Coordinates of C-alpha atoms in Angstrom, one line a residue:
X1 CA 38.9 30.9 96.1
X2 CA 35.6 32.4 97.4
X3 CA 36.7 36.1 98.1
X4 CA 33.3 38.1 100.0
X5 CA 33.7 41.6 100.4
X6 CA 33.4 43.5 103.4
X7 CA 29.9 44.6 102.3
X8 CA 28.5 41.2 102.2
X9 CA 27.0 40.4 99.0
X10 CA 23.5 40.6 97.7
X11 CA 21.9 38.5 95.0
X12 CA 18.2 38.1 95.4
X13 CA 17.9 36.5 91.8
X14 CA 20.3 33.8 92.5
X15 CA 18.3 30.6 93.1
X16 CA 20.5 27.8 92.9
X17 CA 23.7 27.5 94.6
X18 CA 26.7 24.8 94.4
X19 CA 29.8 25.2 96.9
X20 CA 32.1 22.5 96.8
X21 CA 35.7 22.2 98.3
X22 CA 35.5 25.7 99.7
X23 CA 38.2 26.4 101.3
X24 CA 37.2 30.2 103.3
X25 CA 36.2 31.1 106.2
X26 CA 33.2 30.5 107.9
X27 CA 32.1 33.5 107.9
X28 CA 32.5 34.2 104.4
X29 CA 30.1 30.9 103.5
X30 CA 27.7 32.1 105.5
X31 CA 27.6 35.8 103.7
X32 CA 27.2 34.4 100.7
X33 CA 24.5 32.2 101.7
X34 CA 22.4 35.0 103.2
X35 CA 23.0 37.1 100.2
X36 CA 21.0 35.0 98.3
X37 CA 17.3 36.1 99.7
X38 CA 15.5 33.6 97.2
X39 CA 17.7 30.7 97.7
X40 CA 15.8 27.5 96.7
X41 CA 18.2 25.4 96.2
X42 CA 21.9 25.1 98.3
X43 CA 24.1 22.0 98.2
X44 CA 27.5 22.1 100.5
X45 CA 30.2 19.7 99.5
X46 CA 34.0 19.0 101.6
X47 CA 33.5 22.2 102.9
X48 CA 35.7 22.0 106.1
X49 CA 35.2 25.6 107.6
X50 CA 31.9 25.1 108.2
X51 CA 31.0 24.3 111.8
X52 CA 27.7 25.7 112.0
X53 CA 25.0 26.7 109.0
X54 CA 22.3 29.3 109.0
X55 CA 19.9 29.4 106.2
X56 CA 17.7 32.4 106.0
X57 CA 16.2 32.0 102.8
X58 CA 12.1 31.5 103.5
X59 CA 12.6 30.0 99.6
X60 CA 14.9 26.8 100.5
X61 CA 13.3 23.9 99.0
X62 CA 15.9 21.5 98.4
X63 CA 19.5 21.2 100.8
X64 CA 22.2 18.9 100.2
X65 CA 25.0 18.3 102.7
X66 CA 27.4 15.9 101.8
X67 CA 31.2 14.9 103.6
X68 CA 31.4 18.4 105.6
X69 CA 32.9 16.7 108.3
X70 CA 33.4 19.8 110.6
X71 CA 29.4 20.7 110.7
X72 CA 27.8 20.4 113.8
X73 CA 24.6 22.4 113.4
X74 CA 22.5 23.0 110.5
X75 CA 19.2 25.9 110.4
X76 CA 16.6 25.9 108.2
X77 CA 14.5 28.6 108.4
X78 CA 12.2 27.6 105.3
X79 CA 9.1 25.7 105.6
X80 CA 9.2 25.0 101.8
X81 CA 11.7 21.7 102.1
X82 CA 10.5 19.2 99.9
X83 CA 14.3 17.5 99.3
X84 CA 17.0 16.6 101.9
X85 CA 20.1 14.5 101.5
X86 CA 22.8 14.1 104.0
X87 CA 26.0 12.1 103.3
X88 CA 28.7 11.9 106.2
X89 CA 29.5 9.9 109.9
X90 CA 26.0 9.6 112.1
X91 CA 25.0 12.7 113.4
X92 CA 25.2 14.2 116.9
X93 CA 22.1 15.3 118.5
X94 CA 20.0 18.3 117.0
X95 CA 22.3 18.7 113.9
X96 CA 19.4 19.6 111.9
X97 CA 17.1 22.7 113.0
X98 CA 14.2 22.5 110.4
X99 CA 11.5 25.2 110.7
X100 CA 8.9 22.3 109.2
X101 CA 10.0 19.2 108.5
X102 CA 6.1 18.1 107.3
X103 CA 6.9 19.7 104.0
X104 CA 10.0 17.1 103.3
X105 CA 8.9 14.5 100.8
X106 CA 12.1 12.9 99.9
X107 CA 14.9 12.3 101.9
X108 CA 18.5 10.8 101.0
X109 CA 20.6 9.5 104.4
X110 CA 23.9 8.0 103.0
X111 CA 26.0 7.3 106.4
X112 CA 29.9 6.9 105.8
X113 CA 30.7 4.4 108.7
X114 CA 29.8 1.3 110.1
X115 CA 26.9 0.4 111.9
X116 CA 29.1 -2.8 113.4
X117 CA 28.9 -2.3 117.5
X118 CA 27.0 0.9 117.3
X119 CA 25.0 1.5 120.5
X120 CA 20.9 2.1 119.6
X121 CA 21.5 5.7 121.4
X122 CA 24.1 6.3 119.0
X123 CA 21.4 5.9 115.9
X124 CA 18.7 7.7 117.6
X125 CA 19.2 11.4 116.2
X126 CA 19.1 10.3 112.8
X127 CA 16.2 8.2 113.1
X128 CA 14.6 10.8 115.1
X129 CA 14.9 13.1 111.7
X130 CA 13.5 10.3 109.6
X131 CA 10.0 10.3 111.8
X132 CA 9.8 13.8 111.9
X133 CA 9.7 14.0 108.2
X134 CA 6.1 12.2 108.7
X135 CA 4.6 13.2 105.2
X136 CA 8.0 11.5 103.0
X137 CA 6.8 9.7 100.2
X138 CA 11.0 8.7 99.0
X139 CA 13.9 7.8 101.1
X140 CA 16.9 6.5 100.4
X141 CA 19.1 4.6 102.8
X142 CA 22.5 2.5 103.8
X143 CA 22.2 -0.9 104.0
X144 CA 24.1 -0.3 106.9
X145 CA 20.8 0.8 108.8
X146 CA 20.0 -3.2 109.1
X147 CA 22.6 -3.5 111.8
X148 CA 20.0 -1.9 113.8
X149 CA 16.7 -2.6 112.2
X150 CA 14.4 -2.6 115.4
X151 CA 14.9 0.6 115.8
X152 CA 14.7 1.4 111.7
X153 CA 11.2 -0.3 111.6
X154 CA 10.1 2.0 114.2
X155 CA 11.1 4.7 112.1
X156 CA 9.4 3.4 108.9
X157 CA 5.9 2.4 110.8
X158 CA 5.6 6.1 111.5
X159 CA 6.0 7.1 108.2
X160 CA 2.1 6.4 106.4
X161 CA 2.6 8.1 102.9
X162 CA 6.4 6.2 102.0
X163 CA 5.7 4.4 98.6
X164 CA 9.5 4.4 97.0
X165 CA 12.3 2.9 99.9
X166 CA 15.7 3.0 97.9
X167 CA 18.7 0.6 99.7
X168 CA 22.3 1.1 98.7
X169 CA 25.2 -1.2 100.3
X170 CA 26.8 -4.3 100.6
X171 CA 24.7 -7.3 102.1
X172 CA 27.6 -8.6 104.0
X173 CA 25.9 -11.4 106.0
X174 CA 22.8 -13.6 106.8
X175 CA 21.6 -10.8 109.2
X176 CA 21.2 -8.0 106.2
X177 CA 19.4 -10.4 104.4
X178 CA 16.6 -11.2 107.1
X179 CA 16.5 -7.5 108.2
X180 CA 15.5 -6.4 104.6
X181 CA 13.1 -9.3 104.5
X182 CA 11.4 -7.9 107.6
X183 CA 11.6 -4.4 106.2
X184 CA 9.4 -5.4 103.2
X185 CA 7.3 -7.5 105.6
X186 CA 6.3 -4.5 108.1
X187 CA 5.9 -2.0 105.0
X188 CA 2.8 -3.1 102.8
X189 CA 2.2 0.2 101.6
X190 CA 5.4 0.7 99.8
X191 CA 4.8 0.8 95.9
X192 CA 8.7 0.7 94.8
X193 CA 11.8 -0.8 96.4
X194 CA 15.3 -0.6 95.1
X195 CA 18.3 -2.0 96.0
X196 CA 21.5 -0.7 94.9
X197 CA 23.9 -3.9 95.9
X198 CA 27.9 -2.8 95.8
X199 CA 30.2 -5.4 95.7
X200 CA 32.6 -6.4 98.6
X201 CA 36.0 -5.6 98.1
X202 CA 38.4 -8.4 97.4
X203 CA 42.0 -7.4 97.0
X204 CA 44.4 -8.9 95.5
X205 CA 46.8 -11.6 96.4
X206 CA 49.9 -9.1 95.0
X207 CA 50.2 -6.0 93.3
X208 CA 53.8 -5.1 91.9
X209 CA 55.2 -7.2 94.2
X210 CA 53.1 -5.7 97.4
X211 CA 50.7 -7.5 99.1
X212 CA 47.7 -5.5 98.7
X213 CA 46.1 -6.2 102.0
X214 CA 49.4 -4.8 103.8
X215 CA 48.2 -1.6 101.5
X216 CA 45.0 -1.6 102.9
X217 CA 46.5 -1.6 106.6
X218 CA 47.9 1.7 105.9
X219 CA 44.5 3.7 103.7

């Protein structure tokens, strides 16, 4: 349990910082965060009190954010960011506030949903992030991003100095397949590709007696 004081808390030599599962307030997150005045390093796991993030630290030069589902707004106040990875649902609309984004060379977007029936408006903040970010030399996707690759293309063509593109996912149809075919098509300048490929889940006809796709119904 992360127990802050009523006097805040001050560690200027504390450079790295981990907070996983956290379960206090808000309020309490963000002491701790300010406390540390050379912060160059801050990853936020499944921490649900968090609605909106403020980091002071002019240090910051790598965040992480990953499954902190209640966050709707996220500041930056470093112009040092070199790393930024994001795992959750698509983003709403200025979730990230980033002093300079020029500075970020590698970039990790891992969306947890679907892409199937998304509306292009609906895609648009995130790839709005990934074009701001002009000077990225690494990025790692979803392979969900193909469902809408028009408007990932656009995205890519505005980023000159991308050499390593890494894909994780499931290619689930004929469409995935063409889409990452045009990807490598429209991106001559890319020295490394990787694709992570996950396979599809196939459940079984019966488990203990239990149809397992009746299971499924219910997760």
């Amino acid at each position: 349990m992360l127990d802050v004081s009523a006097g805040g808390v001050s560690m200027p030599s504390l450079e790295t910082v981990s907070l996983k599962r956290i379960m206090a307030t808000e309020e309490a997150v963000l002491q701790l965060v300010s406390g540390c005045s050379c912060l160059a390093d801050l990853t936020l796991e499944q921490c649900p009190s968090m609605e909106e993030l403020v980091v002071t630290s002019p240090r910051l030069e790598s965040f992480s954010i990953f499954c902190c589902h209640n966050t709707r707004h996220v500041v930056l106040h470093t112009e040092l960011l070199r790393t930024l990875r994001y795992r959750d649902g698509l983003p709403g609309k200025n979730f990230f506030t980033i002093a300079d984004c020029t500075k970020v060379l590698a970039m990790t977007i891992d969306i947890c949903q679907s892409f199937v029936r998304k509306s292009a408006p609906t895609v648009t903040p995130i790839m709005k992030l990934i074009t701001r970010c002009t000077n990225l030399t690494f990025l790692h996707l979803h392979l969900s991003m193909a469902y809408h690759s028009g408007t990932f293309m656009r995205a890519l063509r505005r980023l000159p100095h991308l050499r390593q593109l890494a894909l994780k996912g499931i290619i689930k149809d004929d469409q995935t397949v063409r889409s990452i075919s045009t990807l490598l098509r429209n991106t001559p300048g890319l020295d490394m590709l990787s694709l992570s490929l996950l396979r599809p889940y196939s459940p079984k006809p019966y488990y203990l007696g239990i149809n397992s796709s009746i299971i499924q119904t219910f997760i």
